[in-house]
PDB file of C-alpha atoms and ligand atoms in Angstrom:
ATOM      1  CA  UNK A   1     -26.196  21.125   0.682  1.00  0.00           C
ATOM      2  CA  UNK A   2     -23.092  22.226   3.780  1.00  0.00           C
ATOM      3  CA  UNK A   3     -25.528  23.805   5.923  1.00  0.00           C
ATOM      4  CA  UNK A   4     -28.057  20.804   5.483  1.00  0.00           C
ATOM      5  CA  UNK A   5     -24.941  18.307   6.379  1.00  0.00           C
ATOM      6  CA  UNK A   6     -24.030  20.813   9.307  1.00  0.00           C
ATOM      7  CA  UNK A   7     -27.658  20.243  10.916  1.00  0.00           C
ATOM      8  CA  UNK A   8     -27.037  16.672  10.746  1.00  0.00           C
ATOM      9  CA  UNK A   9     -23.845  16.672  12.099  1.00  0.00           C
ATOM     10  CA  UNK A  10     -25.280  16.188  15.759  1.00  0.00           C
ATOM     11  CA  UNK A  11     -27.864  13.701  15.134  1.00  0.00           C
ATOM     12  CA  UNK A  12     -26.418  11.262  12.688  1.00  0.00           C
ATOM     13  CA  UNK A  13     -24.178  12.256   9.799  1.00  0.00           C
ATOM     14  CA  UNK A  14     -23.198   9.035   8.928  1.00  0.00           C
ATOM     15  CA  UNK A  15     -26.718   7.815   7.907  1.00  0.00           C
ATOM     16  CA  UNK A  16     -27.151  10.851   6.192  1.00  0.00           C
ATOM     17  CA  UNK A  17     -24.483  10.496   3.572  1.00  0.00           C
ATOM     18  CA  UNK A  18     -25.480   6.662   3.257  1.00  0.00           C
ATOM     19  CA  UNK A  19     -29.034   7.906   2.686  1.00  0.00           C
ATOM     20  CA  UNK A  20     -27.852  10.376   0.124  1.00  0.00           C
ATOM     21  CA  UNK A  21     -25.528   8.040  -1.920  1.00  0.00           C
ATOM     22  CA  UNK A  22     -28.137   5.303  -2.029  1.00  0.00           C
ATOM     23  CA  UNK A  23     -30.470   8.033  -3.094  1.00  0.00           C
ATOM     24  CA  UNK A  24     -27.865   8.583  -6.120  1.00  0.00           C
ATOM     25  CA  UNK A  25     -27.938   4.588  -6.897  1.00  0.00           C
ATOM     26  CA  UNK A  26     -24.411   4.628  -5.902  1.00  0.00           C
ATOM     27  CA  UNK A  27     -23.741   0.841  -5.123  1.00  0.00           C
ATOM     28  CA  UNK A  28     -22.186   0.038  -1.478  1.00  0.00           C
ATOM     29  CA  UNK A  29     -23.612   3.321   0.034  1.00  0.00           C
ATOM     30  CA  UNK A  30     -22.166   2.661   3.669  1.00  0.00           C
ATOM     31  CA  UNK A  31     -18.973   1.506   2.536  1.00  0.00           C
ATOM     32  CA  UNK A  32     -18.636   4.367   0.527  1.00  0.00           C
ATOM     33  CA  UNK A  33     -20.120   6.915   3.455  1.00  0.00           C
ATOM     34  CA  UNK A  34     -17.293   5.573   5.655  1.00  0.00           C
ATOM     35  CA  UNK A  35     -14.600   6.203   3.199  1.00  0.00           C
ATOM     36  CA  UNK A  36     -15.629  10.009   2.064  1.00  0.00           C
ATOM     37  CA  UNK A  37     -15.864  10.367   5.954  1.00  0.00           C
ATOM     38  CA  UNK A  38     -12.178   9.202   6.525  1.00  0.00           C
ATOM     39  CA  UNK A  39     -11.025  11.102   3.607  1.00  0.00           C
ATOM     40  CA  UNK A  40     -12.588  14.391   5.063  1.00  0.00           C
ATOM     41  CA  UNK A  41     -11.059  13.728   8.451  1.00  0.00           C
ATOM     42  CA  UNK A  42      -7.987  12.719   7.032  1.00  0.00           C
ATOM     43  CA  UNK A  43      -8.127   9.566   8.797  1.00  0.00           C
ATOM     44  CA  UNK A  44      -8.103   5.457   7.995  1.00  0.00           C
ATOM     45  CA  UNK A  45     -11.175   4.192   7.334  1.00  0.00           C
ATOM     46  CA  UNK A  46     -10.885   1.123   8.978  1.00  0.00           C
ATOM     47  CA  UNK A  47     -10.360   3.120  12.734  1.00  0.00           C
ATOM     48  CA  UNK A  48     -12.994   6.047  11.872  1.00  0.00           C
ATOM     49  CA  UNK A  49     -15.197   5.942  14.829  1.00  0.00           C
ATOM     50  CA  UNK A  50     -18.825   6.295  13.391  1.00  0.00           C
ATOM     51  CA  UNK A  51     -20.172   6.872  16.801  1.00  0.00           C
ATOM     52  CA  UNK A  52     -17.912   9.817  17.649  1.00  0.00           C
ATOM     53  CA  UNK A  53     -17.857  12.038  14.408  1.00  0.00           C
ATOM     54  CA  UNK A  54     -16.614  15.758  15.105  1.00  0.00           C
ATOM     55  CA  UNK A  55     -15.790  17.863  11.839  1.00  0.00           C
ATOM     56  CA  UNK A  56     -14.848  21.486  11.879  1.00  0.00           C
ATOM     57  CA  UNK A  57     -15.585  23.803   8.900  1.00  0.00           C
ATOM     58  CA  UNK A  58     -13.224  23.313   6.645  1.00  0.00           C
ATOM     59  CA  UNK A  59     -13.474  19.164   7.086  1.00  0.00           C
ATOM     60  CA  UNK A  60     -17.133  19.613   6.416  1.00  0.00           C
ATOM     61  CA  UNK A  61     -16.877  21.740   2.970  1.00  0.00           C
ATOM     62  CA  UNK A  62     -14.492  18.520   2.017  1.00  0.00           C
ATOM     63  CA  UNK A  63     -17.073  16.638   2.887  1.00  0.00           C
ATOM     64  CA  UNK A  64     -19.756  18.241   0.952  1.00  0.00           C
ATOM     65  CA  UNK A  65     -17.625  18.467  -2.170  1.00  0.00           C
ATOM     66  CA  UNK A  66     -16.701  15.085  -2.023  1.00  0.00           C
ATOM     67  CA  UNK A  67     -20.360  14.099  -1.581  1.00  0.00           C
ATOM     68  CA  UNK A  68     -21.559  15.922  -4.710  1.00  0.00           C
ATOM     69  CA  UNK A  69     -18.251  14.609  -6.861  1.00  0.00           C
ATOM     70  CA  UNK A  70     -19.186  11.204  -5.808  1.00  0.00           C
ATOM     71  CA  UNK A  71     -23.154  11.643  -6.579  1.00  0.00           C
ATOM     72  CA  UNK A  72     -21.755  13.197 -10.000  1.00  0.00           C
ATOM     73  CA  UNK A  73     -20.554   9.597 -10.115  1.00  0.00           C
ATOM     74  CA  UNK A  74     -16.728  10.333  -9.968  1.00  0.00           C
ATOM     75  CA  UNK A  75     -15.088   6.952  -8.732  1.00  0.00           C
ATOM     76  CA  UNK A  76     -14.223   7.047  -5.138  1.00  0.00           C
ATOM     77  CA  UNK A  77     -10.562   6.806  -6.131  1.00  0.00           C
ATOM     78  CA  UNK A  78     -10.238  10.268  -7.948  1.00  0.00           C
ATOM     79  CA  UNK A  79     -12.249  11.472  -5.350  1.00  0.00           C
ATOM     80  CA  UNK A  80      -9.775  10.528  -2.352  1.00  0.00           C
ATOM     81  CA  UNK A  81      -6.863  10.466  -5.001  1.00  0.00           C
ATOM     82  CA  UNK A  82      -5.493   6.787  -4.289  1.00  0.00           C
ATOM     83  CA  UNK A  83      -6.542   3.031  -5.472  1.00  0.00           C
ATOM     84  CA  UNK A  84      -5.217   0.258  -3.913  1.00  0.00           C
ATOM     85  CA  UNK A  85      -3.313  -1.639  -6.296  1.00  0.00           C
ATOM     86  CA  UNK A  86      -1.370  -5.350  -5.507  1.00  0.00           C
ATOM     87  CA  UNK A  87       0.561  -4.158  -2.524  1.00  0.00           C
ATOM     88  CA  UNK A  88       0.353  -0.764  -2.177  1.00  0.00           C
ATOM     89  CA  UNK A  89      -1.899   2.546  -2.821  1.00  0.00           C
ATOM     90  CA  UNK A  90      -1.008   4.255  -5.652  1.00  0.00           C
ATOM     91  CA  UNK A  91      -1.931   7.989  -6.931  1.00  0.00           C
ATOM     92  CA  UNK A  92      -4.440   8.522  -9.242  1.00  0.00           C
ATOM     93  CA  UNK A  93      -6.539  10.896 -10.922  1.00  0.00           C
ATOM     94  CA  UNK A  94      -8.267  11.937 -14.155  1.00  0.00           C
ATOM     95  CA  UNK A  95      -5.910  11.515 -16.237  1.00  0.00           C
ATOM     96  CA  UNK A  96      -4.976   7.727 -15.636  1.00  0.00           C
ATOM     97  CA  UNK A  97      -7.099   4.786 -15.723  1.00  0.00           C
ATOM     98  CA  UNK A  98      -8.417   3.846 -12.514  1.00  0.00           C
ATOM     99  CA  UNK A  99      -6.130   0.273 -11.570  1.00  0.00           C
ATOM    100  CA  UNK A 100      -8.610  -2.643 -11.578  1.00  0.00           C
ATOM    101  CA  UNK A 101      -8.404  -5.753  -9.617  1.00  0.00           C
ATOM    102  CA  UNK A 102      -8.347  -7.742 -13.005  1.00  0.00           C
ATOM    103  CA  UNK A 103      -5.041  -5.859 -13.788  1.00  0.00           C
ATOM    104  CA  UNK A 104      -3.222  -7.873 -10.760  1.00  0.00           C
ATOM    105  CA  UNK A 105      -3.519 -11.001 -12.739  1.00  0.00           C
ATOM    106  CA  UNK A 106      -0.865  -9.788 -15.334  1.00  0.00           C
ATOM    107  CA  UNK A 107       1.193  -8.194 -12.665  1.00  0.00           C
ATOM    108  CA  UNK A 108       1.559 -11.713 -10.681  1.00  0.00           C
ATOM    109  CA  UNK A 109       2.382 -13.584 -13.938  1.00  0.00           C
ATOM    110  CA  UNK A 110       4.719 -11.128 -14.915  1.00  0.00           C
ATOM    111  CA  UNK A 111       6.474 -11.365 -11.742  1.00  0.00           C
ATOM    112  CA  UNK A 112       6.287 -15.417 -11.808  1.00  0.00           C
ATOM    113  CA  UNK A 113       7.719 -15.384 -15.427  1.00  0.00           C
ATOM    114  CA  UNK A 114      10.488 -12.817 -14.185  1.00  0.00           C
ATOM    115  CA  UNK A 115      11.737 -14.900 -11.302  1.00  0.00           C
ATOM    116  CA  UNK A 116      11.465 -18.296 -13.484  1.00  0.00           C
ATOM    117  CA  UNK A 117      13.973 -16.773 -16.300  1.00  0.00           C
ATOM    118  CA  UNK A 118      15.484 -13.908 -14.544  1.00  0.00           C
ATOM    119  CA  UNK A 119      14.013 -11.089 -16.662  1.00  0.00           C
ATOM    120  CA  UNK A 120      15.836  -7.926 -16.329  1.00  0.00           C
ATOM    121  CA  UNK A 121      14.627  -5.136 -18.525  1.00  0.00           C
ATOM    122  CA  UNK A 122      10.724  -4.518 -18.085  1.00  0.00           C
ATOM    123  CA  UNK A 123       8.779  -2.519 -20.514  1.00  0.00           C
ATOM    124  CA  UNK A 124       5.624  -1.028 -20.065  1.00  0.00           C
ATOM    125  CA  UNK A 125       3.452   0.544 -22.988  1.00  0.00           C
ATOM    126  CA  UNK A 126       0.723   2.782 -21.996  1.00  0.00           C
ATOM    127  CA  UNK A 127       1.860   3.099 -18.048  1.00  0.00           C
ATOM    128  CA  UNK A 128      -0.922   5.193 -16.826  1.00  0.00           C
ATOM    129  CA  UNK A 129      -0.399   5.382 -13.161  1.00  0.00           C
ATOM    130  CA  UNK A 130       2.706   3.125 -13.474  1.00  0.00           C
ATOM    131  CA  UNK A 131       1.059   0.645 -11.345  1.00  0.00           C
ATOM    132  CA  UNK A 132       1.592  -2.520 -13.441  1.00  0.00           C
ATOM    133  CA  UNK A 133       5.199  -1.546 -14.195  1.00  0.00           C
ATOM    134  CA  UNK A 134       6.181  -0.200 -10.587  1.00  0.00           C
ATOM    135  CA  UNK A 135       4.423  -3.293  -9.060  1.00  0.00           C
ATOM    136  CA  UNK A 136       6.230  -5.665 -11.461  1.00  0.00           C
ATOM    137  CA  UNK A 137       9.855  -4.388 -10.883  1.00  0.00           C
ATOM    138  CA  UNK A 138       9.435  -3.751  -7.119  1.00  0.00           C
ATOM    139  CA  UNK A 139       9.175  -7.571  -6.922  1.00  0.00           C
ATOM    140  CA  UNK A 140      11.719  -8.162  -9.371  1.00  0.00           C
ATOM    141  CA  UNK A 141      15.097  -6.401  -7.371  1.00  0.00           C
ATOM    142  CA  UNK A 142      17.254  -6.744 -10.251  1.00  0.00           C
ATOM    143  CA  UNK A 143      14.979  -5.145 -13.500  1.00  0.00           C
ATOM    144  CA  UNK A 144      15.057  -1.654 -14.601  1.00  0.00           C
ATOM    145  CA  UNK A 145      11.610  -0.750 -16.024  1.00  0.00           C
ATOM    146  CA  UNK A 146      10.482   2.083 -18.794  1.00  0.00           C
ATOM    147  CA  UNK A 147       7.220   3.332 -18.973  1.00  0.00           C
ATOM    148  CA  UNK A 148       6.012   4.799 -21.835  1.00  0.00           C
ATOM    149  CA  UNK A 149       2.706   6.961 -22.130  1.00  0.00           C
ATOM    150  CA  UNK A 150       1.250   9.283 -24.804  1.00  0.00           C
ATOM    151  CA  UNK A 151       0.131  11.733 -21.774  1.00  0.00           C
ATOM    152  CA  UNK A 152       2.541  13.923 -19.912  1.00  0.00           C
ATOM    153  CA  UNK A 153       0.128  14.171 -17.082  1.00  0.00           C
ATOM    154  CA  UNK A 154      -0.099  10.286 -16.833  1.00  0.00           C
ATOM    155  CA  UNK A 155       3.564  10.112 -16.648  1.00  0.00           C
ATOM    156  CA  UNK A 156       3.459  12.747 -14.221  1.00  0.00           C
ATOM    157  CA  UNK A 157       1.510  10.368 -12.260  1.00  0.00           C
ATOM    158  CA  UNK A 158       4.013   7.578 -12.590  1.00  0.00           C
ATOM    159  CA  UNK A 159       6.963   9.242 -11.516  1.00  0.00           C
ATOM    160  CA  UNK A 160       5.196  10.460  -8.241  1.00  0.00           C
ATOM    161  CA  UNK A 161       4.240   6.471  -7.564  1.00  0.00           C
ATOM    162  CA  UNK A 162       7.550   5.658  -8.487  1.00  0.00           C
ATOM    163  CA  UNK A 163       8.806   8.368  -5.914  1.00  0.00           C
ATOM    164  CA  UNK A 164       6.453   7.269  -3.408  1.00  0.00           C
ATOM    165  CA  UNK A 165       7.603   3.693  -3.741  1.00  0.00           C
ATOM    166  CA  UNK A 166      11.251   4.137  -3.667  1.00  0.00           C
ATOM    167  CA  UNK A 167      12.003   2.665  -7.277  1.00  0.00           C
ATOM    168  CA  UNK A 168      12.895   6.131  -9.096  1.00  0.00           C
ATOM    169  CA  UNK A 169      16.668   4.645  -9.462  1.00  0.00           C
ATOM    170  CA  UNK A 170      15.491   1.694 -11.200  1.00  0.00           C
ATOM    171  CA  UNK A 171      12.675   3.076 -13.656  1.00  0.00           C
ATOM    172  CA  UNK A 172      12.476   5.708 -16.150  1.00  0.00           C
ATOM    173  CA  UNK A 173       9.541   6.962 -18.380  1.00  0.00           C
ATOM    174  CA  UNK A 174       9.128   8.478 -21.376  1.00  0.00           C
ATOM    175  CA  UNK A 175       6.562  10.176 -23.512  1.00  0.00           C
ATOM    176  CA  UNK A 176       5.667   8.122 -26.357  1.00  0.00           C
ATOM    177  CA  UNK A 177       2.675   6.677 -28.390  1.00  0.00           C
ATOM    178  CA  UNK A 178       3.513   2.998 -28.683  1.00  0.00           C
ATOM    179  CA  UNK A 179       6.592   2.546 -30.370  1.00  0.00           C
ATOM    180  CA  UNK A 180       6.933   5.915 -31.742  1.00  0.00           C
ATOM    181  CA  UNK A 181       9.416   6.275 -34.289  1.00  0.00           C
ATOM    182  CA  UNK A 182      11.050   9.501 -32.293  1.00  0.00           C
ATOM    183  CA  UNK A 183      11.826   7.014 -29.525  1.00  0.00           C
ATOM    184  CA  UNK A 184      15.393   4.814 -29.508  1.00  0.00           C
ATOM    185  CA  UNK A 185      16.198   3.296 -26.384  1.00  0.00           C
ATOM    186  CA  UNK A 186      19.066   1.353 -28.023  1.00  0.00           C
ATOM    187  CA  UNK A 187      18.387  -1.687 -26.443  1.00  0.00           C
ATOM    188  CA  UNK A 188      15.860  -4.343 -26.250  1.00  0.00           C
ATOM    189  CA  UNK A 189      13.521  -5.771 -23.788  1.00  0.00           C
ATOM    190  CA  UNK A 190      13.084  -9.580 -22.199  1.00  0.00           C
ATOM    191  CA  UNK A 191       9.561  -8.262 -20.699  1.00  0.00           C
ATOM    192  CA  UNK A 192       7.049  -6.302 -22.690  1.00  0.00           C
ATOM    193  CA  UNK A 193       3.413  -5.512 -20.625  1.00  0.00           C
ATOM    194  CA  UNK A 194       0.465  -3.704 -21.658  1.00  0.00           C
ATOM    195  CA  UNK A 195      -2.759  -2.945 -20.791  1.00  0.00           C
ATOM    196  CA  UNK A 196      -3.645  -1.165 -24.120  1.00  0.00           C
ATOM    197  CA  UNK A 197      -7.459   0.424 -24.759  1.00  0.00           C
ATOM    198  CA  UNK A 198      -9.681  -2.592 -25.696  1.00  0.00           C
ATOM    199  CA  UNK A 199     -13.305  -1.102 -25.600  1.00  0.00           C
ATOM    200  CA  UNK A 200     -14.790  -0.847 -29.272  1.00  0.00           C
ATOM    201  CA  UNK A 201     -15.080   2.689 -30.015  1.00  0.00           C
ATOM    202  CA  UNK A 202     -19.428   2.546 -30.103  1.00  0.00           C
ATOM    203  CA  UNK A 203     -18.955   0.428 -26.791  1.00  0.00           C
ATOM    204  CA  UNK A 204     -18.104   3.352 -24.674  1.00  0.00           C
ATOM    205  CA  UNK A 205     -21.347   5.228 -24.314  1.00  0.00           C
ATOM    206  CA  UNK A 206     -22.305   1.948 -22.463  1.00  0.00           C
ATOM    207  CA  UNK A 207     -20.045   1.810 -19.906  1.00  0.00           C
ATOM    208  CA  UNK A 208     -20.940   2.972 -16.884  1.00  0.00           C
ATOM    209  CA  UNK A 209     -20.379   6.761 -15.713  1.00  0.00           C
ATOM    210  CA  UNK A 210     -17.472   6.346 -13.174  1.00  0.00           C
ATOM    211  CA  UNK A 211     -15.740   5.115 -16.269  1.00  0.00           C
ATOM    212  CA  UNK A 212     -16.654   6.272 -19.416  1.00  0.00           C
ATOM    213  CA  UNK A 213     -16.876   9.981 -17.759  1.00  0.00           C
ATOM    214  CA  UNK A 214     -13.745   9.596 -15.416  1.00  0.00           C
ATOM    215  CA  UNK A 215     -11.164   7.425 -17.311  1.00  0.00           C
ATOM    216  CA  UNK A 216      -9.665   8.914 -20.102  1.00  0.00           C
ATOM    217  CA  UNK A 217     -10.934   8.161 -23.106  1.00  0.00           C
ATOM    218  CA  UNK A 218      -7.655   7.365 -24.659  1.00  0.00           C
ATOM    219  CA  UNK A 219      -7.208   4.856 -22.012  1.00  0.00           C
ATOM    220  CA  UNK A 220     -10.487   2.874 -22.957  1.00  0.00           C
ATOM    221  CA  UNK A 221     -10.682   3.377 -26.854  1.00  0.00           C
ATOM    222  CA  UNK A 222      -9.531   0.499 -28.851  1.00  0.00           C
ATOM    223  CA  UNK A 223     -11.212   1.669 -32.172  1.00  0.00           C
ATOM    224  CA  UNK A 224     -13.997   0.530 -34.138  1.00  0.00           C
ATOM    225  CA  UNK A 225     -12.872  -3.289 -33.344  1.00  0.00           C
ATOM    226  CA  UNK A 226     -11.569  -3.026 -30.012  1.00  0.00           C
ATOM    227  CA  UNK A 227      -7.999  -4.758 -31.385  1.00  0.00           C
ATOM    228  CA  UNK A 228      -6.623  -1.290 -33.186  1.00  0.00           C
ATOM    229  CA  UNK A 229      -3.670  -1.155 -30.605  1.00  0.00           C
ATOM    230  CA  UNK A 230      -3.018  -4.692 -30.007  1.00  0.00           C
ATOM    231  CA  UNK A 231      -2.670  -4.448 -34.190  1.00  0.00           C
ATOM    232  CA  UNK A 232       0.286  -1.872 -33.144  1.00  0.00           C
ATOM    233  CA  UNK A 233       1.678  -3.456 -31.005  1.00  0.00           C
ATOM    234  CA  UNK A 234       2.015  -6.627 -32.511  1.00  0.00           C
ATOM    235  CA  UNK A 235       3.769  -5.244 -35.880  1.00  0.00           C
ATOM    236  CA  UNK A 236       6.580  -3.536 -33.376  1.00  0.00           C
ATOM    237  CA  UNK A 237       7.143  -5.819 -30.424  1.00  0.00           C
ATOM    238  CA  UNK A 238       9.132  -8.309 -31.936  1.00  0.00           C
ATOM    239  CA  UNK A 239      11.857  -6.332 -32.723  1.00  0.00           C
ATOM    240  CA  UNK A 240      12.223  -4.575 -29.287  1.00  0.00           C
ATOM    241  CA  UNK A 241      11.853  -8.140 -27.474  1.00  0.00           C
ATOM    242  CA  UNK A 242      14.991 -10.173 -26.849  1.00  0.00           C
ATOM    243  CA  UNK A 243      14.760 -13.848 -27.864  1.00  0.00           C
ATOM    244  CA  UNK A 244      13.230 -15.940 -25.325  1.00  0.00           C
ATOM    245  CA  UNK A 245      11.435 -12.821 -23.853  1.00  0.00           C
ATOM    246  CA  UNK A 246       7.936 -12.590 -22.888  1.00  0.00           C
ATOM    247  CA  UNK A 247       5.176 -10.868 -23.587  1.00  0.00           C
ATOM    248  CA  UNK A 248       1.939 -10.107 -21.038  1.00  0.00           C
ATOM    249  CA  UNK A 249      -1.153  -8.283 -22.489  1.00  0.00           C
ATOM    250  CA  UNK A 250      -4.442  -7.768 -20.888  1.00  0.00           C
ATOM    251  CA  UNK A 251      -7.271  -8.262 -22.726  1.00  0.00           C
ATOM    252  CA  UNK A 252     -11.225  -7.465 -22.800  1.00  0.00           C
ATOM    253  CA  UNK A 253     -13.743 -10.160 -22.428  1.00  0.00           C
ATOM    254  CA  UNK A 254     -14.135 -12.735 -25.234  1.00  0.00           C
ATOM    255  CA  UNK A 255     -10.528 -11.039 -26.740  1.00  0.00           C
ATOM    256  CA  UNK A 256      -7.893 -13.210 -25.732  1.00  0.00           C
ATOM    257  CA  UNK A 257      -8.157 -16.135 -28.870  1.00  0.00           C
ATOM    258  CA  UNK A 258      -8.326 -13.151 -31.381  1.00  0.00           C
ATOM    259  CA  UNK A 259      -5.275 -11.377 -29.809  1.00  0.00           C
ATOM    260  CA  UNK A 260      -2.946 -14.453 -29.236  1.00  0.00           C
ATOM    261  CA  UNK A 261      -3.575 -14.715 -33.421  1.00  0.00           C
ATOM    262  CA  UNK A 262      -2.853 -11.357 -33.977  1.00  0.00           C
ATOM    263  CA  UNK A 263       0.412 -11.997 -31.930  1.00  0.00           C
ATOM    264  CA  UNK A 264       1.106 -15.307 -33.671  1.00  0.00           C
ATOM    265  CA  UNK A 265       0.798 -13.747 -36.902  1.00  0.00           C
ATOM    266  CA  UNK A 266       3.642 -11.783 -35.614  1.00  0.00           C
ATOM    267  CA  UNK A 267       6.070 -14.737 -34.819  1.00  0.00           C
ATOM    268  CA  UNK A 268       5.350 -14.858 -31.039  1.00  0.00           C
ATOM    269  CA  UNK A 269       4.242 -17.986 -29.452  1.00  0.00           C
ATOM    270  CA  UNK A 270       0.942 -18.213 -26.950  1.00  0.00           C
ATOM    271  CA  UNK A 271       2.230 -19.676 -23.944  1.00  0.00           C
ATOM    272  CA  UNK A 272      -1.015 -19.490 -21.512  1.00  0.00           C
ATOM    273  CA  UNK A 273      -4.308 -17.756 -21.239  1.00  0.00           C
ATOM    274  CA  UNK A 274      -4.482 -16.665 -17.883  1.00  0.00           C
ATOM    275  CA  UNK A 275      -7.727 -16.111 -15.922  1.00  0.00           C
ATOM    276  CA  UNK A 276      -8.770 -12.958 -13.803  1.00  0.00           C
ATOM    277  CA  UNK A 277     -10.629 -13.297 -10.327  1.00  0.00           C
ATOM    278  CA  UNK A 278     -14.261 -13.578 -11.873  1.00  0.00           C
ATOM    279  CA  UNK A 279     -12.885 -16.678 -14.235  1.00  0.00           C
ATOM    280  CA  UNK A 280     -12.635 -14.390 -17.537  1.00  0.00           C
ATOM    281  CA  UNK A 281      -9.473 -15.086 -19.375  1.00  0.00           C
ATOM    282  CA  UNK A 282      -7.906 -11.677 -18.698  1.00  0.00           C
ATOM    283  CA  UNK A 283      -4.022 -11.951 -19.761  1.00  0.00           C
ATOM    284  CA  UNK A 284      -2.172 -13.321 -22.621  1.00  0.00           C
ATOM    285  CA  UNK A 285       1.368 -14.396 -22.210  1.00  0.00           C
ATOM    286  CA  UNK A 286       3.407 -14.926 -25.430  1.00  0.00           C
ATOM    287  CA  UNK A 287       6.648 -15.778 -25.906  1.00  0.00           C
ATOM    288  CA  UNK A 288       9.400 -14.565 -28.630  1.00  0.00           C
TER     289      UNK A 288
HETATM  290  N1  LIG B 301      -1.258   0.324 -17.373  1.00  0.00           N
HETATM  291  C1  LIG B 301      -2.244   1.528 -16.265  1.00  0.00           C
HETATM  292  C2  LIG B 301      -3.013   0.204 -15.753  1.00  0.00           C
HETATM  293  O1  LIG B 301      -2.930  -1.107 -16.191  1.00  0.00           O
HETATM  294  C3  LIG B 301      -2.954   2.252 -17.545  1.00  0.00           C
HETATM  295  C4  LIG B 301      -3.440   1.162 -18.489  1.00  0.00           C
HETATM  296  C5  LIG B 301      -4.263   2.208 -19.694  1.00  0.00           C
HETATM  297  O2  LIG B 301      -4.706   3.282 -19.837  1.00  0.00           O
HETATM  298  N2  LIG B 301      -5.022   1.628 -20.779  1.00  0.00           N
HETATM  299  O3  LIG B 301      -3.698   0.922 -14.713  1.00  0.00           O
END
């Protein structure tokens, strides 16, 4: 493919890439062609001049590899290595869930509550790239954060993102499976956030390849009914939450009511269910 691309260089590389992406049924092929070219050239996609493309051999090779990966349905963020979320570009790879715009709803609500109630100790369970925790504590300058994840590789990414944002003095990361008994933090939290896995195991096969093949299964699979991890969290969150503390949970489509009930059975009160940008109930907000 590289030699084919090189031959196209003097004709119209952009149109060629667009065409190949469209043939591969990749949505928004023109946009993605621009992003792949910008990545290969190491320039900003917004300022890339498509009428003056000049790629050296190394850049053509990079483009070729990136195009092959995209045609194999690797999501663009995991090819270029970053994903825009809330206020920043976060480092991502296949060891973490790609941050989703829907999750920004949880972040906005956590910051709002944190500001209103002066919340200072934030726990993020299943922190992945750290996108939730880091976005929240950045906007709560008096808060400290702890991010827990079962994956050491995810924790490395979260740590890198914390360093990039200059938040290392206010954040810690720990390996653990939810409230693993080996973890003992010695203090409670007044804000607990989580975007746990919530897809039914049997539904994973139907997800887009970008998701099922490139997001970690651990980050997606919520057990047979999709509620496995909410139940585990509901059992232990009350003992780690300060009185009057808040819990914000992302939920899948149609799960909000049942998640609220699972947590009500553990003694937490439902404050609000917040909708995402598509109008879907996405974030369950609870209080102790
Ligand atoms: N907290 C991370 C996010 O929301 C990862 C969540 C997960 O892996 N389920 O992007």
